[in-house]
Amino acid sequence: MALDVRPAPGGARVAPPPQRRRWRTRLSRLDVSLSPYLYISPFYLLFLVFGLFPLGYTFWVSLNHWEIIGGHEYIGLQNYSRLLTDDQFWNAVGNTFGMFLLATVPQLLLALFLANALNRKMRAPTLFRMGVLLPLVTSIAAVAIVFTQIFGRDYGMANWFLHFFGVHKIDWQANKWSAWLAVATMVDWRWTGYNSLIFLAGMQAIPRSLYEAAAIDGATRIRQFWSVTVPLLRPTIIFVTIISTIGGLQLFTEPLMFNSGYMNGGSLRQSQTVMMYMYENAFQRFQYGYGSAVAWMLFLLILVFSLLNFLIIRRLSRGAT
Amino acid sequence: MRVIRHRGRIALAMMLSATLAAATACAGDDTKSDGGADQKITLNVDDFGTFGYQDLYKQYEAQHPNIKINERNVPKLDDYTPRLQQWIAAGAGAGDVVAIEEGIMVKFKSQPDKFVDLKKYGASSLQGNFIPWKWEGGMSPDGSKLIGLGTDVGSIGLCYRSDLFKKAGLPTDRDAVTKLWPTWDDFIATGKKFTGKVGGDTKFIDSPETYYNTILMQEAGKGSNQTYFDQSNKFVMESNPAVKAAWDETVKMSQAGLANGVQFLSDQWSQALKKDAFATAPCPAWMLGLIKEFGGSGQSGKWDVAGIPGGGGSWGGSWLAVPSQSKHPKEAADLAKFLTSPQGQIGAFKAANNLPSSPQALNDAAVKAFSNPYFNNAPVGKIYGPAATSLKPVYLGADNQEVRQAVEADIRAIAQGKLSPGSGWSKAVSDAKKASGTG
């Protein structure tokens, strides 16, 4: 598939003297075997310096009792054992997964249907296809500020709208379910369009002939969607799910802004995510060691959960075929 | 195998050279020349809330053509502190002059080597310019170094909306209003009357946590002069009657349905302020500036200032310090001296009503006669001034801010009706322990 830009071997040039020729062959062989690695090396070197090294260093910090002043002391895995019995940590984990599920499941389904709709023949397709991406261009902070106002207790649009149905004012920040819902809405507003474009790209790679064949066999549009589109979209679905998992478990800015910038995520930590708990420990309580342990736990959680997602989705969409 | 090892070595070399480059970049930054007298020096000033220094900066720049002042204000103290803490610990990033609030002063004073000794820059002779305890508060724990020069003190009044009081059939004159509430229980009774008449979206008090902090500082000032920690930084929240008294009183307010329950200084708080959603707010002198700033011109003349229930008290007040990481310590110290001079404090008082910590400024005719048009021409100089000299400082431990935030969250949860007052106290104690790292 990929474009081959390697110099074509040989050629109709005048043959150079044998010695130089041997040297050249060796060079070009080296070029073929080595240059791909050289081309990608900047990424990996940068990753090493800015990705892998901090990761390792964070792990080292997490093995220490490390405060902002007064040095540090090696305490082994004590931070981790403390973390396992820390109800505030598990509360944050629960919130993170709660908001992740509440945001991601409807978001991916919505994105899938949206992509399917955008895949049909329509006027000005580029306009509509780019249109769904617009929310992504706005800054998270702006989105969060606007949505926080919408979900305001006293003067918010959501409560104004709900009062027509006789719903009493909801203090969105005060309840777990309402805080999760509000944050999930922000996330969905921003990311649904992005995911549907990725789905759309995957859909366009599905050969039209399959749909024609299915239509001849008498399959309805819905049947075509579930029996042709979804199974063939499997790699895309896996990709999108894993990316959403990573993003969803690192949720930070939206719930932070939703709580007026307070890292505790509400009076009873209703919407504090693991990222916020990490920040609170490391940069507000200045317990770097403990904060680093939270960061590593989050890393492991994401790893495990992404793997789990991968397995489940592979199984699910295989079942569909 | 050999190829791999070779490549590893290349990667290592590249990593090393990158690190070296980074290190030399840092070194280059450190040794940057100070610039001669004719070169313009920019002094960064870090502060929070409203310090009322804008006109003073202009004045100072006019007098010192080689100085440019750059204020980096952070509205919320709770956002400002961790940032400052990080800069100070990292040894880079902090401004040349930084404001330190009383609740975090102990924490920063415990790192005296991070700050310039202002005595070295001629501040020793200024002692007479400050109320004695304010001057003492700026000294390092061993009394050898002068870390901060006092800015303001936080003697407390009570702001109320006279238009809403009128609507509720309550007196509107500030002296008559003060007489309504000799004690906090009287205040709650007044609040119940108010709620019975006005009702709707308008509540009697704003955030329960502001009242809690006010009462806590009052109670602490009356007795032990300490809140969550004693002088040796031992956690004493459970055994300190001041904390429990403030807690109980605030819970009573929430149970009486008086609290609006918005978080202090959040967007919702400023919205509620603009939309008449609360009728009173505890007003340490520095709060006057905040109400004016967030209330906007629409609220002008509707607010007034009365006396606080339960006698005098102090909450808040700050110092200006010069971090030793500053590249222009002399110029920074001179600026701090200027801003905290009696003249500087009078200027800040006029701009933001931050109550001076300088006896000369407090006795100045301009301060005494100053009335604030935004607060219905309340003679704020007369209301706040006399209490300032008799205030006693309350000792706030090094982890004061973290603990305060944890307790405030539980207070708010009670006002939201999400935490039962019965189990609230023990939860607050355990949250506070966790926040201070002792639990």
Coordinates of C-alpha atoms in Angstrom, one line a residue, chain B residues 3 30 46 58 76 83 100 103 120 133 174 186 196 208 233 245 255 278 283 290 311 350 354 398 401 431-432 439:
Chain B
V3 CA 24.1 -3.4 15.0
D30 CA 21.4 32.0 34.9
D46 CA 2.7 38.1 41.7
K58 CA 2.1 54.1 37.4
K76 CA -8.3 33.1 43.5
R83 CA 1.8 28.0 41.9
I100 CA 1.9 36.1 50.7
G103 CA -3.0 31.6 55.8
K120 CA 19.8 44.2 54.0
W133 CA 2.2 42.2 65.3
R174 CA -26.2 50.5 59.1
D186 CA -29.4 36.7 66.4
G196 CA -39.9 34.4 55.4
P208 CA -21.5 29.0 54.1
N233 CA 2.3 22.6 64.0
A245 CA -18.0 26.4 67.5
Q255 CA -30.1 23.9 58.4
F278 CA -27.8 36.6 48.4
C283 CA -16.7 41.5 54.7
L290 CA -14.0 41.9 45.5
G311 CA -17.5 41.1 68.1
K350 CA -8.6 54.0 48.4
N354 CA -7.6 46.9 51.8
A398 CA 1.9 25.4 57.6
Q401 CA -4.8 26.2 53.3
D431 CA -10.6 14.8 55.5
A432 CA -8.5 17.5 57.3
G439 CA -4.1 10.8 58.3

